């Protein structure tokens, strides 16, 4: 029970409660955060972008792989490849609120634009689990081809795209009916896709090539390709180009090359290289802040995340995380301002 006190200043009487005044210590605010999966272990790292530091580590499950943020910033979703689960996280408390079984080897998931549905690729089950977020349960499982790896959703339509490593294709789903409607042949092992803000073009990195395929999403076919200089070292298992994203304004495509620790900036219209940057060791994934001012890159072999100024193309800071960071998601969430995580 809180105590209410009164202060009289002249003719003005003011009532206040100590409990009400204690909000400063616990109040949440909108914070720009990056959530990073650390594949070697059971934890994800939480990075505060403004403070440029890791502020929390959250235990989710064995080998956390994929991560995404609810459109309203109310929840974080993480797939745990090692135990076949999906974790729901409250960003205010930095705690897992629930974990459910989804299937064999869940990987990089996506959330629908209305925040109601998750699409979880099950690499070992050759299917996508469609999860109702409110009910916390799988409502259907849809075969999409062998070894689905990454799901991405068009920003301008109801189309959902799933990379099928084993069948060397993109499976196209209708997000309204949650049914497969078409396959787009890739003719090789697809890695990471990225879509332009206008929803017209998809860029797709593939194994054994430093660069990306260019897909026309209106025609739903491969239209061109970006070919970058090949690294001198031989690519183990074809792992050359990997993560890529288009800036929010649509003016630049950033692509990571794992083998030579490099980021290439490309004009998405002309497909010409604009610039190259040094990255950390084995750069895996890349995302941008909503305003497009900062690029966030996970470096799997150097166990850190790079914050890069997009305008000046200069490194702001490398933020150490747990171990083997892979996927990451960036966005605004309601959260408290925590103290930095203590390092051993």
mmCIF file of C-alpha atoms in Angstrom:
data_model
loop_
_atom_site.group_PDB
_atom_site.id
_atom_site.type_symbol
_atom_site.label_atom_id
_atom_site.label_comp_id
_atom_site.label_asym_id
_atom_site.label_seq_id
_atom_site.Cartn_x
_atom_site.Cartn_y
_atom_site.Cartn_z
ATOM 1 C CA UNK A 1 0.000 0.000 0.000
ATOM 2 C CA UNK A 2 1.474 3.366 -1.003
ATOM 3 C CA UNK A 3 1.408 6.425 1.205
ATOM 4 C CA UNK A 4 -0.117 9.658 -0.067
ATOM 5 C CA UNK A 5 1.343 12.969 1.079
ATOM 6 C CA UNK A 6 0.089 16.536 0.782
ATOM 7 C CA UNK A 7 2.057 19.737 0.325
ATOM 8 C CA UNK A 8 0.404 23.149 0.519
ATOM 9 C CA UNK A 9 2.043 26.016 -1.315
ATOM 10 C CA UNK A 10 -0.021 29.147 -0.751
ATOM 11 C CA UNK A 11 -3.567 28.216 -1.780
ATOM 12 C CA UNK A 12 -2.397 25.240 -3.881
ATOM 13 C CA UNK A 13 -2.522 21.790 -2.371
ATOM 14 C CA UNK A 14 -0.569 19.007 -4.107
ATOM 15 C CA UNK A 15 -1.121 15.312 -3.497
ATOM 16 C CA UNK A 16 1.558 12.855 -4.444
ATOM 17 C CA UNK A 17 2.418 9.215 -3.899
ATOM 18 C CA UNK A 18 5.875 7.784 -3.289
ATOM 19 C CA UNK A 19 4.861 4.782 -5.340
ATOM 20 C CA UNK A 20 3.943 6.997 -8.282
ATOM 21 C CA UNK A 21 7.217 8.856 -8.000
ATOM 22 C CA UNK A 22 9.256 5.663 -8.143
ATOM 23 C CA UNK A 23 8.597 5.260 -11.865
ATOM 24 C CA UNK A 24 11.988 6.725 -12.774
ATOM 25 C CA UNK A 25 13.773 3.576 -11.638
ATOM 26 C CA UNK A 26 11.592 1.115 -13.511
ATOM 27 C CA UNK A 27 9.869 2.961 -16.365
ATOM 28 C CA UNK A 28 10.338 1.507 -19.812
ATOM 29 C CA UNK A 29 11.019 3.557 -22.902
ATOM 30 C CA UNK A 30 11.348 2.966 -26.608
ATOM 31 C CA UNK A 31 14.872 1.670 -27.187
ATOM 32 C CA UNK A 32 16.610 0.777 -30.444
ATOM 33 C CA UNK A 33 17.938 -2.745 -29.950
ATOM 34 C CA UNK A 34 19.680 -5.524 -31.854
ATOM 35 C CA UNK A 35 18.944 -9.134 -30.903
ATOM 36 C CA UNK A 36 21.746 -11.506 -31.913
ATOM 37 C CA UNK A 37 21.676 -15.307 -31.885
ATOM 38 C CA UNK A 38 24.872 -16.960 -30.599
ATOM 39 C CA UNK A 39 24.905 -20.333 -32.339
ATOM 40 C CA UNK A 40 27.479 -21.998 -30.091
ATOM 41 C CA UNK A 41 25.508 -22.095 -26.865
ATOM 42 C CA UNK A 42 22.023 -21.320 -25.622
ATOM 43 C CA UNK A 43 21.965 -17.525 -25.423
ATOM 44 C CA UNK A 44 21.078 -14.508 -27.497
ATOM 45 C CA UNK A 45 22.730 -11.133 -26.964
ATOM 46 C CA UNK A 46 20.820 -7.870 -26.616
ATOM 47 C CA UNK A 47 22.660 -4.788 -27.892
ATOM 48 C CA UNK A 48 21.466 -1.248 -27.219
ATOM 49 C CA UNK A 49 22.295 0.604 -30.434
ATOM 50 C CA UNK A 50 22.331 4.088 -28.881
ATOM 51 C CA UNK A 51 24.554 3.014 -25.989
ATOM 52 C CA UNK A 52 26.676 0.809 -28.290
ATOM 53 C CA UNK A 53 26.935 -2.062 -25.799
ATOM 54 C CA UNK A 54 25.570 -5.450 -24.904
ATOM 55 C CA UNK A 55 22.960 -4.954 -22.177
ATOM 56 C CA UNK A 56 21.626 -8.483 -21.686
ATOM 57 C CA UNK A 57 22.080 -12.152 -22.460
ATOM 58 C CA UNK A 58 18.934 -14.287 -22.637
ATOM 59 C CA UNK A 59 18.983 -18.085 -22.443
ATOM 60 C CA UNK A 60 16.588 -19.486 -25.063
ATOM 61 C CA UNK A 61 17.565 -23.028 -26.056
ATOM 62 C CA UNK A 62 20.207 -25.135 -27.793
ATOM 63 C CA UNK A 63 21.889 -23.471 -30.785
ATOM 64 C CA UNK A 64 19.711 -20.369 -31.257
ATOM 65 C CA UNK A 65 19.569 -19.740 -34.989
ATOM 66 C CA UNK A 66 16.871 -17.376 -36.288
ATOM 67 C CA UNK A 67 15.453 -14.204 -34.748
ATOM 68 C CA UNK A 68 12.835 -11.604 -35.622
ATOM 69 C CA UNK A 69 10.949 -8.788 -33.887
ATOM 70 C CA UNK A 70 7.179 -8.268 -33.770
ATOM 71 C CA UNK A 71 6.154 -5.266 -35.925
ATOM 72 C CA UNK A 72 4.982 -3.360 -32.829
ATOM 73 C CA UNK A 73 8.130 -4.236 -30.879
ATOM 74 C CA UNK A 74 6.182 -6.112 -28.214
ATOM 75 C CA UNK A 75 7.930 -9.487 -28.593
ATOM 76 C CA UNK A 76 11.062 -11.141 -29.873
ATOM 77 C CA UNK A 77 10.949 -14.585 -31.495
ATOM 78 C CA UNK A 78 13.930 -16.979 -31.596
ATOM 79 C CA UNK A 79 14.307 -20.416 -33.168
ATOM 80 C CA UNK A 80 16.535 -22.911 -31.354
ATOM 81 C CA UNK A 81 17.926 -25.298 -33.949
ATOM 82 C CA UNK A 82 19.463 -27.732 -31.453
ATOM 83 C CA UNK A 83 16.253 -28.643 -29.633
ATOM 84 C CA UNK A 84 13.616 -27.850 -32.266
ATOM 85 C CA UNK A 85 11.904 -25.070 -30.348
ATOM 86 C CA UNK A 86 10.611 -21.527 -30.730
ATOM 87 C CA UNK A 87 11.043 -19.037 -27.868
ATOM 88 C CA UNK A 88 8.867 -15.985 -27.181
ATOM 89 C CA UNK A 89 10.684 -13.141 -25.388
ATOM 90 C CA UNK A 90 9.395 -10.099 -23.493
ATOM 91 C CA UNK A 91 11.806 -7.226 -24.353
ATOM 92 C CA UNK A 92 10.839 -5.276 -21.235
ATOM 93 C CA UNK A 93 12.016 -8.051 -18.926
ATOM 94 C CA UNK A 94 14.547 -9.677 -21.285
ATOM 95 C CA UNK A 95 12.999 -13.017 -20.373
ATOM 96 C CA UNK A 96 11.554 -15.962 -22.267
ATOM 97 C CA UNK A 97 7.824 -16.070 -21.583
ATOM 98 C CA UNK A 98 7.138 -19.337 -23.398
ATOM 99 C CA UNK A 99 8.879 -21.960 -25.536
ATOM 100 C CA UNK A 100 7.073 -24.391 -27.840
ATOM 101 C CA UNK A 101 8.163 -27.340 -29.955
ATOM 102 C CA UNK A 102 8.013 -26.631 -33.690
ATOM 103 C CA UNK A 103 9.980 -29.371 -35.470
ATOM 104 C CA UNK A 104 13.363 -30.517 -36.677
ATOM 105 C CA UNK A 105 16.105 -27.857 -37.049
ATOM 106 C CA UNK A 106 14.117 -24.577 -37.189
ATOM 107 C CA UNK A 107 16.072 -21.788 -38.846
ATOM 108 C CA UNK A 108 15.535 -18.141 -39.946
ATOM 109 C CA UNK A 109 11.877 -17.253 -39.414
ATOM 110 C CA UNK A 110 9.713 -14.280 -40.420
ATOM 111 C CA UNK A 111 6.688 -12.538 -38.923
ATOM 112 C CA UNK A 112 3.674 -11.374 -40.929
ATOM 113 C CA UNK A 113 3.111 -7.634 -41.370
ATOM 114 C CA UNK A 114 0.056 -7.726 -39.097
ATOM 115 C CA UNK A 115 2.075 -9.410 -36.338
ATOM 116 C CA UNK A 116 -0.296 -12.366 -36.126
ATOM 117 C CA UNK A 117 1.673 -15.184 -37.761
ATOM 118 C CA UNK A 118 5.170 -16.645 -37.730
ATOM 119 C CA UNK A 119 6.633 -18.653 -40.607
ATOM 120 C CA UNK A 120 9.265 -21.058 -39.269
ATOM 121 C CA UNK A 121 11.385 -23.057 -41.759
ATOM 122 C CA UNK A 122 12.054 -26.596 -40.526
ATOM 123 C CA UNK A 123 15.271 -27.578 -42.272
ATOM 124 C CA UNK A 124 15.078 -31.205 -41.148
ATOM 125 C CA UNK A 125 11.352 -31.650 -41.852
ATOM 126 C CA UNK A 126 11.329 -30.030 -45.325
ATOM 127 C CA UNK A 127 8.416 -27.824 -44.326
ATOM 128 C CA UNK A 128 7.370 -24.477 -42.867
ATOM 129 C CA UNK A 129 5.531 -24.395 -39.549
ATOM 130 C CA UNK A 130 2.870 -21.678 -39.510
ATOM 131 C CA UNK A 131 2.451 -20.426 -35.953
ATOM 132 C CA UNK A 132 -0.426 -18.397 -34.510
ATOM 133 C CA UNK A 133 1.360 -15.928 -32.224
ATOM 134 C CA UNK A 134 -1.581 -15.192 -29.947
ATOM 135 C CA UNK A 135 -2.437 -18.866 -29.435
ATOM 136 C CA UNK A 136 1.226 -19.893 -29.211
ATOM 137 C CA UNK A 137 0.665 -22.951 -31.379
ATOM 138 C CA UNK A 138 1.268 -24.380 -34.837
ATOM 139 C CA UNK A 139 -1.872 -24.062 -36.963
ATOM 140 C CA UNK A 140 -0.468 -25.868 -40.007
ATOM 141 C CA UNK A 141 2.719 -27.340 -41.461
ATOM 142 C CA UNK A 142 3.319 -26.778 -45.152
ATOM 143 C CA UNK A 143 5.770 -28.814 -47.300
ATOM 144 C CA UNK A 144 7.973 -26.410 -49.286
ATOM 145 C CA UNK A 145 10.843 -28.537 -50.590
ATOM 146 C CA UNK A 146 13.975 -30.018 -49.120
ATOM 147 C CA UNK A 147 15.909 -28.179 -46.414
ATOM 148 C CA UNK A 148 14.109 -24.838 -46.154
ATOM 149 C CA UNK A 149 16.478 -22.334 -44.623
ATOM 150 C CA UNK A 150 15.262 -18.719 -44.645
ATOM 151 C CA UNK A 151 11.827 -17.079 -44.860
ATOM 152 C CA UNK A 152 11.373 -13.502 -46.070
ATOM 153 C CA UNK A 153 8.124 -11.598 -46.595
ATOM 154 C CA UNK A 154 7.447 -9.005 -49.285
ATOM 155 C CA UNK A 155 7.050 -5.487 -47.852
ATOM 156 C CA UNK A 156 4.369 -4.639 -50.410
ATOM 157 C CA UNK A 157 2.327 -7.811 -50.902
ATOM 158 C CA UNK A 158 1.167 -10.982 -49.152
ATOM 159 C CA UNK A 159 3.878 -13.059 -50.808
ATOM 160 C CA UNK A 160 6.098 -15.181 -48.538
ATOM 161 C CA UNK A 161 9.377 -16.545 -49.936
ATOM 162 C CA UNK A 162 11.196 -19.607 -48.579
ATOM 163 C CA UNK A 163 14.668 -20.719 -49.690
ATOM 164 C CA UNK A 164 14.873 -24.474 -50.326
ATOM 165 C CA UNK A 165 18.512 -25.554 -50.201
ATOM 166 C CA UNK A 166 17.905 -29.153 -51.253
ATOM 167 C CA UNK A 167 15.672 -28.329 -54.219
ATOM 168 C CA UNK A 168 17.615 -25.198 -55.239
ATOM 169 C CA UNK A 169 14.567 -22.982 -55.441
ATOM 170 C CA UNK A 170 12.456 -20.290 -53.809
ATOM 171 C CA UNK A 171 9.061 -21.563 -52.712
ATOM 172 C CA UNK A 172 6.408 -18.853 -52.987
ATOM 173 C CA UNK A 173 3.529 -18.860 -50.496
ATOM 174 C CA UNK A 174 0.325 -16.849 -50.433
ATOM 175 C CA UNK A 175 0.289 -15.154 -47.040
ATOM 176 C CA UNK A 176 -3.512 -14.923 -47.023
ATOM 177 C CA UNK A 177 -4.261 -18.582 -47.682
ATOM 178 C CA UNK A 178 -0.910 -19.893 -46.365
ATOM 179 C CA UNK A 179 -0.644 -22.185 -49.363
ATOM 180 C CA UNK A 180 2.244 -22.750 -51.780
ATOM 181 C CA UNK A 181 1.510 -21.086 -55.126
ATOM 182 C CA UNK A 182 4.727 -21.330 -57.124
ATOM 183 C CA UNK A 183 8.382 -22.378 -57.188
ATOM 184 C CA UNK A 184 11.093 -20.122 -58.616
ATOM 185 C CA UNK A 185 14.117 -22.188 -59.753
ATOM 186 C CA UNK A 186 17.482 -20.911 -58.505
ATOM 187 C CA UNK A 187 19.522 -23.748 -60.090
ATOM 188 C CA UNK A 188 21.998 -23.772 -57.221
ATOM 189 C CA UNK A 189 22.095 -23.735 -53.412
ATOM 190 C CA UNK A 190 20.401 -20.526 -52.182
ATOM 191 C CA UNK A 191 21.768 -18.751 -49.144
ATOM 192 C CA UNK A 192 20.290 -15.380 -48.051
ATOM 193 C CA UNK A 193 17.548 -13.338 -49.796
ATOM 194 C CA UNK A 194 16.839 -9.589 -49.553
ATOM 195 C CA UNK A 195 13.951 -7.606 -51.087
ATOM 196 C CA UNK A 196 13.915 -3.970 -52.215
ATOM 197 C CA UNK A 197 11.515 -1.647 -50.355
ATOM 198 C CA UNK A 198 9.264 -1.409 -53.422
ATOM 199 C CA UNK A 199 8.887 -5.200 -53.439
ATOM 200 C CA UNK A 200 9.899 -5.530 -57.084
ATOM 201 C CA UNK A 201 13.347 -7.131 -56.809
ATOM 202 C CA UNK A 202 14.853 -9.900 -54.702
ATOM 203 C CA UNK A 203 18.605 -10.393 -54.361
ATOM 204 C CA UNK A 204 19.757 -13.919 -53.513
ATOM 205 C CA UNK A 205 23.239 -14.996 -52.470
ATOM 206 C CA UNK A 206 24.198 -18.532 -53.490
ATOM 207 C CA UNK A 207 26.984 -20.972 -52.716
ATOM 208 C CA UNK A 208 30.168 -20.990 -54.781
ATOM 209 C CA UNK A 209 29.716 -17.428 -56.084
ATOM 210 C CA UNK A 210 30.821 -14.102 -54.662
ATOM 211 C CA UNK A 211 27.824 -11.997 -55.586
ATOM 212 C CA UNK A 212 24.094 -12.564 -55.908
ATOM 213 C CA UNK A 213 21.308 -13.485 -58.270
ATOM 214 C CA UNK A 214 18.787 -10.770 -59.166
ATOM 215 C CA UNK A 215 15.146 -11.896 -59.293
ATOM 216 C CA UNK A 216 12.288 -9.979 -60.880
ATOM 217 C CA UNK A 217 9.422 -10.560 -58.434
ATOM 218 C CA UNK A 218 6.764 -9.315 -60.840
ATOM 219 C CA UNK A 219 7.770 -11.981 -63.371
ATOM 220 C CA UNK A 220 8.936 -14.321 -60.579
ATOM 221 C CA UNK A 221 12.126 -15.346 -62.346
ATOM 222 C CA UNK A 222 15.894 -14.854 -62.253
ATOM 223 C CA UNK A 223 16.662 -11.776 -64.334
ATOM 224 C CA UNK A 224 20.352 -11.015 -63.770
ATOM 225 C CA UNK A 225 23.289 -11.568 -61.458
ATOM 226 C CA UNK A 226 25.917 -9.595 -59.578
ATOM 227 C CA UNK A 227 29.436 -11.007 -59.924
ATOM 228 C CA UNK A 228 32.112 -9.768 -57.549
ATOM 229 C CA UNK A 229 35.837 -10.619 -57.569
ATOM 230 C CA UNK A 230 36.435 -14.086 -56.175
ATOM 231 C CA UNK A 231 38.512 -14.347 -52.972
ATOM 232 C CA UNK A 232 41.922 -15.945 -53.398
ATOM 233 C CA UNK A 233 41.266 -18.657 -50.824
ATOM 234 C CA UNK A 234 39.211 -21.680 -51.879
ATOM 235 C CA UNK A 235 35.687 -21.447 -50.449
ATOM 236 C CA UNK A 236 35.006 -24.289 -48.022
ATOM 237 C CA UNK A 237 31.583 -25.793 -48.826
ATOM 238 C CA UNK A 238 30.977 -22.941 -51.245
ATOM 239 C CA UNK A 239 30.661 -20.361 -48.469
ATOM 240 C CA UNK A 240 31.540 -17.095 -50.168
ATOM 241 C CA UNK A 241 28.845 -14.365 -50.196
ATOM 242 C CA UNK A 242 26.265 -14.646 -47.439
ATOM 243 C CA UNK A 243 24.313 -11.849 -45.735
ATOM 244 C CA UNK A 244 22.825 -8.971 -47.700
ATOM 245 C CA UNK A 245 20.274 -6.214 -47.177
ATOM 246 C CA UNK A 246 18.940 -3.207 -49.075
ATOM 247 C CA UNK A 247 19.029 0.123 -47.236
ATOM 248 C CA UNK A 248 15.581 1.403 -46.155
ATOM 249 C CA UNK A 249 15.700 4.137 -48.829
ATOM 250 C CA UNK A 250 16.399 1.506 -51.504
ATOM 251 C CA UNK A 251 19.565 3.228 -52.725
ATOM 252 C CA UNK A 252 22.208 0.703 -51.670
ATOM 253 C CA UNK A 253 22.633 -3.054 -51.389
ATOM 254 C CA UNK A 254 25.138 -4.206 -48.752
ATOM 255 C CA UNK A 255 26.583 -7.720 -49.147
ATOM 256 C CA UNK A 256 28.930 -9.647 -46.842
ATOM 257 C CA UNK A 257 31.648 -11.959 -48.149
ATOM 258 C CA UNK A 258 32.602 -14.474 -45.474
ATOM 259 C CA UNK A 259 35.823 -15.689 -47.040
ATOM 260 C CA UNK A 260 37.632 -12.352 -47.191
ATOM 261 C CA UNK A 261 35.862 -10.519 -44.316
ATOM 262 C CA UNK A 262 34.471 -7.836 -46.575
ATOM 263 C CA UNK A 263 31.312 -5.810 -47.137
ATOM 264 C CA UNK A 264 30.525 -4.708 -50.678
ATOM 265 C CA UNK A 265 28.144 -1.784 -51.287
ATOM 266 C CA UNK A 266 26.288 -2.072 -54.581
ATOM 267 C CA UNK A 267 23.913 0.149 -56.545
ATOM 268 C CA UNK A 268 20.743 -2.012 -56.723
ATOM 269 C CA UNK A 269 19.676 -0.427 -60.014
ATOM 270 C CA UNK A 270 22.917 -0.491 -62.022
ATOM 271 C CA UNK A 271 24.394 -3.451 -60.065
ATOM 272 C CA UNK A 272 27.730 -1.628 -59.992
ATOM 273 C CA UNK A 273 30.007 -1.675 -56.941
ATOM 274 C CA UNK A 274 30.025 1.632 -55.057
ATOM 275 C CA UNK A 275 32.488 0.815 -52.269
ATOM 276 C CA UNK A 276 34.022 -1.970 -50.191
ATOM 277 C CA UNK A 277 34.545 -2.053 -46.430
ATOM 278 C CA UNK A 278 36.516 -4.273 -44.084
ATOM 279 C CA UNK A 279 34.318 -6.353 -41.767
ATOM 280 C CA UNK A 280 34.992 -8.570 -38.773
ATOM 281 C CA UNK A 281 35.951 -12.213 -39.234
ATOM 282 C CA UNK A 282 33.383 -14.260 -41.137
ATOM 283 C CA UNK A 283 30.599 -11.643 -41.463
ATOM 284 C CA UNK A 284 27.298 -13.519 -41.434
ATOM 285 C CA UNK A 285 24.241 -11.257 -41.310
ATOM 286 C CA UNK A 286 23.433 -7.614 -41.866
ATOM 287 C CA UNK A 287 20.512 -5.373 -40.900
ATOM 288 C CA UNK A 288 19.903 -1.634 -40.862
ATOM 289 C CA UNK A 289 18.344 0.596 -38.253
ATOM 290 C CA UNK A 290 14.875 1.826 -39.345
ATOM 291 C CA UNK A 291 16.261 5.261 -40.278
ATOM 292 C CA UNK A 292 18.987 3.637 -42.374
ATOM 293 C CA UNK A 293 21.803 5.447 -40.556
ATOM 294 C CA UNK A 294 23.532 2.433 -38.998
ATOM 295 C CA UNK A 295 24.365 -0.986 -40.419
ATOM 296 C CA UNK A 296 24.583 -3.833 -37.903
ATOM 297 C CA UNK A 297 26.751 -6.812 -38.913
ATOM 298 C CA UNK A 298 27.331 -10.084 -37.042
ATOM 299 C CA UNK A 299 30.864 -11.498 -37.292
ATOM 300 C CA UNK A 300 30.725 -15.211 -36.475
ATOM 301 C CA UNK A 301 34.428 -15.942 -36.079
ATOM 302 C CA UNK A 302 35.429 -12.795 -34.177
ATOM 303 C CA UNK A 303 32.471 -13.098 -31.764
ATOM 304 C CA UNK A 304 31.343 -9.516 -32.161
ATOM 305 C CA UNK A 305 28.828 -7.260 -33.890
ATOM 306 C CA UNK A 306 29.915 -4.250 -35.947
ATOM 307 C CA UNK A 307 28.011 -0.962 -35.858
ATOM 308 C CA UNK A 308 28.784 0.953 -39.059
ATOM 309 C CA UNK A 309 27.887 4.533 -40.008
ATOM 310 C CA UNK A 310 26.138 4.178 -43.375
ATOM 311 C CA UNK A 311 26.760 7.745 -44.560
ATOM 312 C CA UNK A 312 30.482 7.887 -43.784
ATOM 313 C CA UNK A 313 30.961 4.101 -44.256
ATOM 314 C CA UNK A 314 33.088 4.019 -41.149
ATOM 315 C CA UNK A 315 33.131 1.703 -38.153
ATOM 316 C CA UNK A 316 31.424 3.099 -35.065
ATOM 317 C CA UNK A 317 32.221 0.204 -32.750
ATOM 318 C CA UNK A 318 32.660 -3.560 -32.542
ATOM 319 C CA UNK A 319 30.471 -4.874 -29.713
ATOM 320 C CA UNK A 320 31.625 -8.209 -28.180
ATOM 321 C CA UNK A 321 28.909 -10.844 -27.761
ATOM 322 C CA UNK A 322 28.840 -14.455 -26.527
ATOM 323 C CA UNK A 323 30.066 -16.881 -29.200
ATOM 324 C CA UNK A 324 29.464 -17.513 -32.906
ATOM 325 C CA UNK A 325 26.888 -14.764 -33.584
ATOM 326 C CA UNK A 326 24.753 -15.561 -36.604
ATOM 327 C CA UNK A 327 21.396 -13.942 -37.253
ATOM 328 C CA UNK A 328 20.288 -10.613 -35.889
ATOM 329 C CA UNK A 329 17.180 -8.432 -35.855
ATOM 330 C CA UNK A 330 17.064 -4.672 -35.293
ATOM 331 C CA UNK A 331 14.140 -2.527 -34.194
ATOM 332 C CA UNK A 332 12.488 -0.380 -31.553
ATOM 333 C CA UNK A 333 11.113 -2.126 -28.476
ATOM 334 C CA UNK A 334 9.710 -1.023 -25.122
ATOM 335 C CA UNK A 335 12.564 -1.740 -22.718
ATOM 336 C CA UNK A 336 14.338 -0.498 -19.623
ATOM 337 C CA UNK A 337 17.822 0.976 -19.790
ATOM 338 C CA UNK A 338 19.995 -1.761 -18.287
ATOM 339 C CA UNK A 339 23.556 -1.700 -17.058
ATOM 340 C CA UNK A 340 26.206 -3.240 -19.336
ATOM 341 C CA UNK A 341 26.705 -6.985 -19.115
ATOM 342 C CA UNK A 342 29.700 -7.793 -16.919
ATOM 343 C CA UNK A 343 32.510 -9.473 -18.865
ATOM 344 C CA UNK A 344 34.622 -12.240 -17.291
#
